[in-house]
Amino acid sequence: MAFKLYTDAACTQVFSGVLSTVHYSDHSEGSLDYVFYFADVERDPADNGAYKLVMLGGGNVNLSIVDSTPGSGHEATEIKTALTAGGLDGAAAGAPLSLGVAPLSGVSNAIPIHVRVTNAVTSAGVSVELRLRKPEAVALAA
């Protein structure tokens, strides 16, 4: 699947998939906001929206939050995702984010994914167990 998350709007830097967050025991870091971009630039270098991403069996393409070590460190319920920065305030923590029925390929069709981590951990450290997971069961259609 060529649709990926990128860390820049030009879709040149692929996101590793791991949110690395620094947190303090007194929570003085506040909420940490990130922006990623979901796009397919490999199969659509001409940036003409030649491909769409669809779920096998239909339905919305969803981006999920995964905690690789539940019960330790951060939990998925500390993460909110939204399609706009303003949408983060009302987003449900831990809920998947719908990217629509058929996102189109190309940089110009990149979907901004806004992410907010609100720390609930009381020990200082760096957390790397949270991941953003893109859908696995998808197919490209012209």
CSV table of N, CA and C in Angstrom, one decimal:
chain,number,residue,atom,x,y,z
A,1,MET,N,0.8,-1.2,0.0
A,1,MET,CA,0.0,0.0,0.0
A,1,MET,C,0.9,1.2,0.0
A,2,ALA,N,0.7,2.1,-0.9
A,2,ALA,CA,1.5,3.3,-1.1
A,2,ALA,C,1.0,4.5,-0.2
A,3,PHE,N,-0.2,4.4,0.3
A,3,PHE,CA,-0.7,5.5,1.1
A,3,PHE,C,0.1,5.4,2.4
A,4,LYS,N,0.6,6.5,2.8
A,4,LYS,CA,1.5,6.6,4.1
A,4,LYS,C,1.2,7.8,4.8
A,5,LEU,N,1.7,7.9,6.1
A,5,LEU,CA,1.7,9.1,6.9
A,5,LEU,C,3.0,9.8,6.7
A,6,TYR,N,3.0,11.1,6.5
A,6,TYR,CA,4.2,11.9,6.4
A,6,TYR,C,4.2,12.9,7.5
A,7,THR,N,5.4,13.4,7.8
A,7,THR,CA,5.6,14.4,8.8
A,7,THR,C,5.6,15.8,8.3
A,8,ASP,N,5.6,16.0,6.9
A,8,ASP,CA,5.6,17.3,6.3
A,8,ASP,C,4.5,17.4,5.2
A,9,ALA,N,4.1,18.6,5.0
A,9,ALA,CA,3.0,18.9,4.0
A,9,ALA,C,3.4,18.5,2.6
A,10,ALA,N,4.7,18.6,2.3
A,10,ALA,CA,5.1,18.2,1.0
A,10,ALA,C,5.2,16.7,0.8
A,11,CYS,N,5.0,16.0,1.8
A,11,CYS,CA,5.0,14.5,1.8
A,11,CYS,C,6.3,13.9,1.3
A,12,THR,N,7.4,14.4,1.9
A,12,THR,CA,8.7,13.9,1.6
A,12,THR,C,9.3,13.1,2.7
A,13,GLN,N,8.8,13.2,4.0
A,13,GLN,CA,9.4,12.6,5.1
A,13,GLN,C,8.3,11.6,5.7
A,14,VAL,N,8.6,10.3,5.5
A,14,VAL,CA,7.6,9.3,6.0
A,14,VAL,C,7.7,9.2,7.5
A,15,PHE,N,6.5,9.2,8.1
A,15,PHE,CA,6.4,9.0,9.6
A,15,PHE,C,6.8,7.6,10.0
A,16,SER,N,7.6,7.5,11.0
A,16,SER,CA,8.0,6.2,11.5
A,16,SER,C,6.9,5.3,12.0
A,17,GLY,N,5.8,6.0,12.4
A,17,GLY,CA,4.7,5.2,13.0
A,17,GLY,C,4.7,5.3,14.6
A,18,VAL,N,5.8,5.8,15.2
A,18,VAL,CA,5.8,5.9,16.6
A,18,VAL,C,5.8,7.3,17.1
A,19,LEU,N,4.9,7.7,18.0
A,19,LEU,CA,4.8,9.0,18.6
A,19,LEU,C,5.8,9.0,19.8
A,20,SER,N,6.8,9.7,19.7
A,20,SER,CA,7.8,9.8,20.8
A,20,SER,C,7.5,11.1,21.6
A,21,THR,N,7.0,10.9,22.8
A,21,THR,CA,6.6,12.0,23.6
A,21,THR,C,7.4,12.1,24.9
A,22,VAL,N,7.8,13.3,25.2
A,22,VAL,CA,8.5,13.6,26.5
A,22,VAL,C,7.4,14.0,27.5
A,23,HIS,N,7.4,13.4,28.6
A,23,HIS,CA,6.5,13.8,29.7
A,23,HIS,C,7.2,13.9,31.0
A,24,TYR,N,6.6,14.8,31.8
A,24,TYR,CA,7.1,15.2,33.1
A,24,TYR,C,6.1,14.7,34.2
A,25,SER,N,6.6,14.4,35.4
A,25,SER,CA,5.8,13.9,36.5
A,25,SER,C,4.8,14.9,36.9
A,26,ASP,N,5.0,16.2,36.7
A,26,ASP,CA,4.1,17.2,37.1
A,26,ASP,C,3.1,17.7,36.0
A,27,HIS,N,3.3,17.0,34.8
A,27,HIS,CA,2.4,17.3,33.6
A,27,HIS,C,2.6,18.7,33.1
A,28,SER,N,3.8,19.4,33.4
A,28,SER,CA,4.0,20.7,33.0
A,28,SER,C,4.2,20.9,31.5
A,29,GLU,N,4.4,19.8,30.8
A,29,GLU,CA,4.6,19.8,29.3
A,29,GLU,C,3.2,20.2,28.6
A,30,GLY,N,2.1,20.0,29.3
A,30,GLY,CA,0.8,20.2,28.7
A,30,GLY,C,0.5,19.2,27.6
A,31,SER,N,-0.5,19.5,26.8
A,31,SER,CA,-0.8,18.6,25.7
A,31,SER,C,0.2,18.9,24.6
A,32,LEU,N,0.5,17.8,23.9
A,32,LEU,CA,1.4,17.9,22.8
A,32,LEU,C,0.7,17.6,21.5
A,33,ASP,N,0.8,18.6,20.6
A,33,ASP,CA,0.1,18.5,19.3
A,33,ASP,C,1.0,18.2,18.2
A,34,TYR,N,0.6,17.4,17.2
A,34,TYR,CA,1.4,17.0,16.1
A,34,TYR,C,0.5,17.1,14.8
A,35,VAL,N,1.1,17.2,13.7
A,35,VAL,CA,0.3,17.2,12.4
A,35,VAL,C,1.0,16.2,11.5
A,36,PHE,N,0.3,15.3,10.9
A,36,PHE,CA,0.8,14.3,9.9
A,36,PHE,C,0.0,14.5,8.7
A,37,TYR,N,0.4,13.9,7.6
A,37,TYR,CA,-0.3,14.0,6.3
A,37,TYR,C,-0.4,12.6,5.7
A,38,PHE,N,-1.6,12.2,5.4
A,38,PHE,CA,-1.9,10.9,4.8
A,38,PHE,C,-2.1,11.1,3.3
A,39,ALA,N,-1.2,10.4,2.6
A,39,ALA,CA,-1.2,10.6,1.1
A,39,ALA,C,-0.5,9.4,0.4
A,40,ASP,N,-0.7,9.3,-0.9
A,40,ASP,CA,0.0,8.4,-1.7
A,40,ASP,C,0.7,9.2,-2.8
A,41,VAL,N,2.0,9.4,-2.6
A,41,VAL,CA,2.8,10.2,-3.6
A,41,VAL,C,3.6,9.3,-4.5
A,42,GLU,N,3.8,8.0,-4.1
A,42,GLU,CA,4.6,7.1,-4.8
A,42,GLU,C,3.9,6.7,-6.1
A,43,ARG,N,2.7,6.3,-6.0
A,43,ARG,CA,1.9,5.9,-7.2
A,43,ARG,C,1.3,7.0,-8.0
A,44,ASP,N,1.4,8.2,-7.5
A,44,ASP,CA,0.9,9.4,-8.1
A,44,ASP,C,1.9,10.5,-8.2
A,45,PRO,N,3.0,10.3,-8.8
A,45,PRO,CA,4.0,11.4,-8.8
A,45,PRO,C,3.6,12.6,-9.6
A,46,ALA,N,2.6,12.5,-10.5
A,46,ALA,CA,2.1,13.6,-11.3
A,46,ALA,C,1.1,14.4,-10.5
A,47,ASP,N,0.7,13.9,-9.3
A,47,ASP,CA,-0.2,14.6,-8.4
A,47,ASP,C,-1.6,14.9,-9.1
A,48,ASN,N,-2.1,13.9,-9.7
A,48,ASN,CA,-3.4,14.1,-10.4
A,48,ASN,C,-4.6,13.3,-9.8
A,49,GLY,N,-4.4,12.8,-8.6
A,49,GLY,CA,-5.5,12.1,-8.0
A,49,GLY,C,-6.0,10.8,-8.7
A,50,ALA,N,-5.0,10.1,-9.3
A,50,ALA,CA,-5.3,9.0,-10.2
A,50,ALA,C,-5.7,7.8,-9.4
A,51,TYR,N,-5.5,7.7,-8.1
A,51,TYR,CA,-5.9,6.5,-7.3
A,51,TYR,C,-6.8,7.0,-6.2
A,52,LYS,N,-7.6,6.0,-5.7
A,52,LYS,CA,-8.3,6.2,-4.5
A,52,LYS,C,-8.1,5.0,-3.6
A,53,LEU,N,-8.3,5.3,-2.3
A,53,LEU,CA,-8.1,4.2,-1.3
A,53,LEU,C,-9.5,3.8,-0.9
A,54,VAL,N,-9.8,2.5,-1.0
A,54,VAL,CA,-11.1,2.1,-0.5
A,54,VAL,C,-10.9,0.8,0.4
A,55,MET,N,-11.8,0.7,1.3
A,55,MET,CA,-11.8,-0.5,2.2
A,55,MET,C,-12.4,-1.7,1.4
A,56,LEU,N,-11.8,-2.8,1.5
A,56,LEU,CA,-12.4,-4.0,1.0
A,56,LEU,C,-13.7,-4.3,1.7
A,57,GLY,N,-14.8,-4.4,1.0
A,57,GLY,CA,-16.1,-4.6,1.6
A,57,GLY,C,-16.8,-3.3,1.8
A,58,GLY,N,-16.2,-2.1,1.5
A,58,GLY,CA,-16.8,-0.8,1.7
A,58,GLY,C,-16.6,-0.2,3.0
A,59,GLY,N,-17.1,1.0,3.2
A,59,GLY,CA,-17.0,1.7,4.4
A,59,GLY,C,-15.9,2.7,4.4
A,60,ASN,N,-15.8,3.4,5.5
A,60,ASN,CA,-14.8,4.5,5.7
A,60,ASN,C,-13.4,3.9,5.9
A,61,VAL,N,-12.4,4.7,5.5
A,61,VAL,CA,-11.0,4.4,5.8
A,61,VAL,C,-10.8,5.0,7.1
A,62,ASN,N,-10.3,4.3,8.1
A,62,ASN,CA,-10.1,4.8,9.5
A,62,ASN,C,-8.7,4.7,9.9
A,63,LEU,N,-8.2,5.7,10.6
A,63,LEU,CA,-6.9,5.7,11.2
A,63,LEU,C,-7.1,5.4,12.7
A,64,SER,N,-6.3,4.4,13.2
A,64,SER,CA,-6.5,4.0,14.6
A,64,SER,C,-5.3,4.3,15.4
A,65,ILE,N,-5.5,4.4,16.7
A,65,ILE,CA,-4.4,4.6,17.7
A,65,ILE,C,-4.1,3.3,18.4
A,66,VAL,N,-2.9,2.9,18.5
A,66,VAL,CA,-2.5,1.6,19.0
A,66,VAL,C,-1.5,1.8,20.2
A,67,ASP,N,-1.7,1.1,21.3
A,67,ASP,CA,-0.8,1.1,22.4
A,67,ASP,C,-0.1,-0.3,22.4
A,68,SER,N,1.2,-0.3,22.1
A,68,SER,CA,1.9,-1.6,22.0
A,68,SER,C,2.1,-2.2,23.4
A,69,THR,N,2.0,-1.5,24.4
A,69,THR,CA,2.2,-2.0,25.8
A,69,THR,C,1.0,-1.6,26.7
A,70,PRO,N,-0.2,-2.0,26.5
A,70,PRO,CA,-1.3,-1.6,27.3
A,70,PRO,C,-1.0,-1.8,28.8
A,71,GLY,N,-1.5,-0.9,29.6
A,71,GLY,CA,-1.3,-1.0,31.1
A,71,GLY,C,0.0,-0.4,31.6
A,72,SER,N,0.9,0.0,30.7
A,72,SER,CA,2.1,0.7,31.1
A,72,SER,C,2.4,1.9,30.2
A,73,GLY,N,2.9,2.9,30.8
A,73,GLY,CA,3.1,4.2,30.1
A,73,GLY,C,1.8,4.8,29.6
A,74,HIS,N,1.9,5.4,28.5
A,74,HIS,CA,0.7,6.1,27.9
A,74,HIS,C,-0.3,5.0,27.5
A,75,GLU,N,-1.6,5.5,27.5
A,75,GLU,CA,-2.7,4.6,27.0
A,75,GLU,C,-3.2,5.3,25.7
A,76,ALA,N,-3.9,4.5,24.9
A,76,ALA,CA,-4.5,5.1,23.6
A,76,ALA,C,-5.5,6.1,24.0
A,77,THR,N,-6.1,6.1,25.2
A,77,THR,CA,-7.1,7.0,25.5
A,77,THR,C,-6.5,8.4,25.9
A,78,GLU,N,-5.2,8.6,25.8
A,78,GLU,CA,-4.6,9.9,25.9
A,78,GLU,C,-4.4,10.6,24.6
A,79,ILE,N,-4.9,10.0,23.5
A,79,ILE,CA,-4.6,10.5,22.2
A,79,ILE,C,-6.0,10.9,21.5
A,80,LYS,N,-6.0,12.1,21.0
A,80,LYS,CA,-7.1,12.5,20.2
A,80,LYS,C,-6.6,12.7,18.7
A,81,THR,N,-7.5,12.4,17.8
A,81,THR,CA,-7.1,12.7,16.4
A,81,THR,C,-8.3,13.5,15.7
A,82,ALA,N,-8.0,14.4,14.8
A,82,ALA,CA,-9.0,15.1,14.1
A,82,ALA,C,-8.5,15.6,12.7
A,83,LEU,N,-9.4,16.0,11.9
A,83,LEU,CA,-9.0,16.5,10.6
A,83,LEU,C,-8.6,18.0,10.6
A,84,THR,N,-8.8,18.7,11.7
A,84,THR,CA,-8.4,20.0,11.9
A,84,THR,C,-7.9,20.2,13.3
A,85,ALA,N,-7.1,21.3,13.5
A,85,ALA,CA,-6.6,21.6,14.8
A,85,ALA,C,-7.8,21.9,15.7
A,86,GLY,N,-8.7,22.6,15.3
A,86,GLY,CA,-9.9,23.0,16.1
A,86,GLY,C,-10.7,21.8,16.5
A,87,GLY,N,-10.7,20.8,15.6
A,87,GLY,CA,-11.5,19.5,15.9
A,87,GLY,C,-10.9,18.7,17.1
A,88,LEU,N,-9.7,19.0,17.5
A,88,LEU,CA,-9.1,18.2,18.5
A,88,LEU,C,-9.8,18.4,19.9
A,89,ASP,N,-10.3,19.6,20.1
A,89,ASP,CA,-10.9,19.9,21.4
A,89,ASP,C,-12.1,19.1,21.6
A,90,GLY,N,-12.9,18.8,20.6
A,90,GLY,CA,-14.1,18.0,20.7
A,90,GLY,C,-14.0,16.5,20.4
A,91,ALA,N,-12.8,16.1,20.0
A,91,ALA,CA,-12.5,14.7,19.5
A,91,ALA,C,-12.6,13.8,20.7
A,92,ALA,N,-13.0,12.6,20.5
A,92,ALA,CA,-13.1,11.5,21.5
A,92,ALA,C,-11.7,10.9,21.6
A,93,ALA,N,-11.1,10.9,22.8
A,93,ALA,CA,-9.8,10.3,23.0
A,93,ALA,C,-9.8,8.8,22.7
A,94,GLY,N,-8.9,8.3,21.9
A,94,GLY,CA,-8.7,6.9,21.6
A,94,GLY,C,-9.6,6.4,20.5
A,95,ALA,N,-10.5,7.3,20.0
A,95,ALA,CA,-11.4,6.9,18.9
A,95,ALA,C,-10.7,6.9,17.5
A,96,PRO,N,-11.0,6.0,16.6
A,96,PRO,CA,-10.5,6.0,15.3
A,96,PRO,C,-10.9,7.3,14.5
A,97,LEU,N,-10.1,7.7,13.6
A,97,LEU,CA,-10.4,8.9,12.8
A,97,LEU,C,-10.8,8.5,11.4
A,98,SER,N,-12.0,8.9,10.9
A,98,SER,CA,-12.5,8.6,9.6
A,98,SER,C,-11.8,9.5,8.6
A,99,LEU,N,-11.2,8.9,7.6
A,99,LEU,CA,-10.6,9.7,6.5
A,99,LEU,C,-11.5,9.7,5.3
A,100,GLY,N,-12.7,9.3,5.4
A,100,GLY,CA,-13.7,9.3,4.3
A,100,GLY,C,-13.8,7.9,3.6
A,101,VAL,N,-14.6,7.8,2.6
A,101,VAL,CA,-14.8,6.6,1.9
A,101,VAL,C,-13.7,6.3,0.9
A,102,ALA,N,-13.2,7.3,0.2
A,102,ALA,CA,-12.2,7.1,-0.8
A,102,ALA,C,-11.2,8.2,-0.9
A,103,PRO,N,-10.2,8.3,0.0
A,103,PRO,CA,-9.2,9.4,-0.1
A,103,PRO,C,-8.5,9.2,-1.5
A,104,LEU,N,-8.2,10.4,-2.1
A,104,LEU,CA,-7.5,10.4,-3.4
A,104,LEU,C,-6.0,10.5,-3.2
A,105,SER,N,-5.2,10.0,-4.1
A,105,SER,CA,-3.8,10.1,-4.1
A,105,SER,C,-3.2,11.4,-4.5
A,106,GLY,N,-2.0,11.6,-4.3
A,106,GLY,CA,-1.3,12.9,-4.6
A,106,GLY,C,-1.0,13.8,-3.4
A,107,VAL,N,0.0,14.6,-3.6
A,107,VAL,CA,0.3,15.6,-2.5
A,107,VAL,C,-0.8,16.6,-2.3
A,108,SER,N,-1.4,17.0,-3.4
A,108,SER,CA,-2.5,18.0,-3.3
A,108,SER,C,-3.7,17.5,-2.6
A,109,ASN,N,-3.9,16.2,-2.5
A,109,ASN,CA,-5.0,15.5,-1.8
A,109,ASN,C,-4.6,15.0,-0.4
A,110,ALA,N,-3.4,15.3,0.0
A,110,ALA,CA,-3.0,14.8,1.3
A,110,ALA,C,-3.9,15.3,2.4
A,111,ILE,N,-4.3,14.4,3.3
A,111,ILE,CA,-5.2,14.7,4.4
A,111,ILE,C,-4.4,15.0,5.7
A,112,PRO,N,-4.6,16.2,6.2
A,112,PRO,CA,-3.9,16.6,7.4
A,112,PRO,C,-4.5,15.8,8.6
A,113,ILE,N,-3.7,15.2,9.4
A,113,ILE,CA,-4.1,14.4,10.6
A,113,ILE,C,-3.6,15.1,11.8
A,114,HIS,N,-4.4,15.7,12.6
A,114,HIS,CA,-4.0,16.4,13.8
A,114,HIS,C,-4.1,15.5,14.9
A,115,VAL,N,-3.1,15.5,15.7
A,115,VAL,CA,-3.0,14.5,16.9
A,115,VAL,C,-2.6,15.3,18.1
A,116,ARG,N,-3.3,15.0,19.2
A,116,ARG,CA,-3.0,15.6,20.5
A,116,ARG,C,-2.8,14.5,21.5
A,117,VAL,N,-1.7,14.6,22.2
A,117,VAL,CA,-1.4,13.7,23.3
A,117,VAL,C,-1.5,14.4,24.6
A,118,THR,N,-2.4,14.0,25.5
A,118,THR,CA,-2.6,14.6,26.8
A,118,THR,C,-2.0,13.6,27.8
A,119,ASN,N,-1.0,14.0,28.5
A,119,ASN,CA,-0.2,13.1,29.4
A,119,ASN,C,-1.0,12.7,30.6
A,120,ALA,N,-1.1,11.4,31.0
A,120,ALA,CA,-1.6,11.0,32.2
A,120,ALA,C,-0.6,10.2,33.0
A,121,VAL,N,0.6,10.1,32.5
A,121,VAL,CA,1.7,9.4,33.2
A,121,VAL,C,2.3,10.3,34.2
A,122,THR,N,2.6,9.7,35.4
A,122,THR,CA,3.2,10.5,36.5
A,122,THR,C,4.6,10.3,36.7
A,123,SER,N,5.3,9.5,35.9
A,123,SER,CA,6.8,9.4,36.0
A,123,SER,C,7.4,10.1,34.8
A,124,ALA,N,8.5,10.8,35.0
A,124,ALA,CA,9.2,11.5,33.9
A,124,ALA,C,9.8,10.5,32.9
A,125,GLY,N,9.9,10.8,31.7
A,125,GLY,CA,10.5,9.9,30.7
A,125,GLY,C,10.1,10.2,29.3
A,126,VAL,N,10.5,9.3,28.4
A,126,VAL,CA,10.1,9.4,27.0
A,126,VAL,C,9.3,8.2,26.6
A,127,SER,N,8.2,8.4,26.0
A,127,SER,CA,7.3,7.3,25.7
A,127,SER,C,7.3,7.1,24.2
A,128,VAL,N,7.4,5.8,23.8
A,128,VAL,CA,7.5,5.4,22.4
A,128,VAL,C,6.5,4.3,22.1
A,129,GLU,N,5.5,4.0,23.0
A,129,GLU,CA,4.7,2.8,22.8
A,129,GLU,C,3.4,3.1,22.0
A,130,LEU,N,3.1,4.4,21.7
A,130,LEU,CA,1.9,4.7,21.0
A,130,LEU,C,2.2,4.8,19.5
A,131,ARG,N,1.3,4.3,18.7
A,131,ARG,CA,1.5,4.2,17.3
A,131,ARG,C,0.2,4.7,16.6
A,132,LEU,N,0.3,5.3,15.4
A,132,LEU,CA,-0.8,5.5,14.6
A,132,LEU,C,-0.9,4.4,13.5
A,133,ARG,N,-2.0,3.7,13.4
A,133,ARG,CA,-2.0,2.6,12.5
A,133,ARG,C,-3.0,3.0,11.4
A,134,LYS,N,-2.5,2.9,10.2
A,134,LYS,CA,-3.3,3.1,9.0
A,134,LYS,C,-4.0,1.8,8.7
A,135,PRO,N,-5.1,1.8,7.9
A,135,PRO,CA,-5.9,0.6,7.6
A,135,PRO,C,-5.1,-0.4,6.9
A,136,GLU,N,-5.3,-1.7,7.2
A,136,GLU,CA,-4.6,-2.8,6.5
A,136,GLU,C,-5.4,-3.4,5.3
A,137,ALA,N,-6.7,-3.5,5.5
A,137,ALA,CA,-7.5,-4.2,4.5
A,137,ALA,C,-8.0,-3.1,3.5
A,138,VAL,N,-7.2,-2.7,2.6
A,138,VAL,CA,-7.6,-1.7,1.6
A,138,VAL,C,-7.2,-2.1,0.2
A,139,ALA,N,-7.8,-1.5,-0.8
A,139,ALA,CA,-7.5,-1.7,-2.1
A,139,ALA,C,-7.5,-0.4,-2.9
A,140,LEU,N,-6.6,-0.3,-3.9
A,140,LEU,CA,-6.5,0.9,-4.7
A,140,LEU,C,-7.4,0.7,-5.9
A,141,ALA,N,-8.1,1.7,-6.3
A,141,ALA,CA,-9.0,1.6,-7.5
A,141,ALA,C,-8.7,2.8,-8.3
A,142,ALA,N,-8.7,2.6,-9.7
A,142,ALA,CA,-8.4,3.8,-10.6
A,142,ALA,C,-9.6,4.7,-10.7
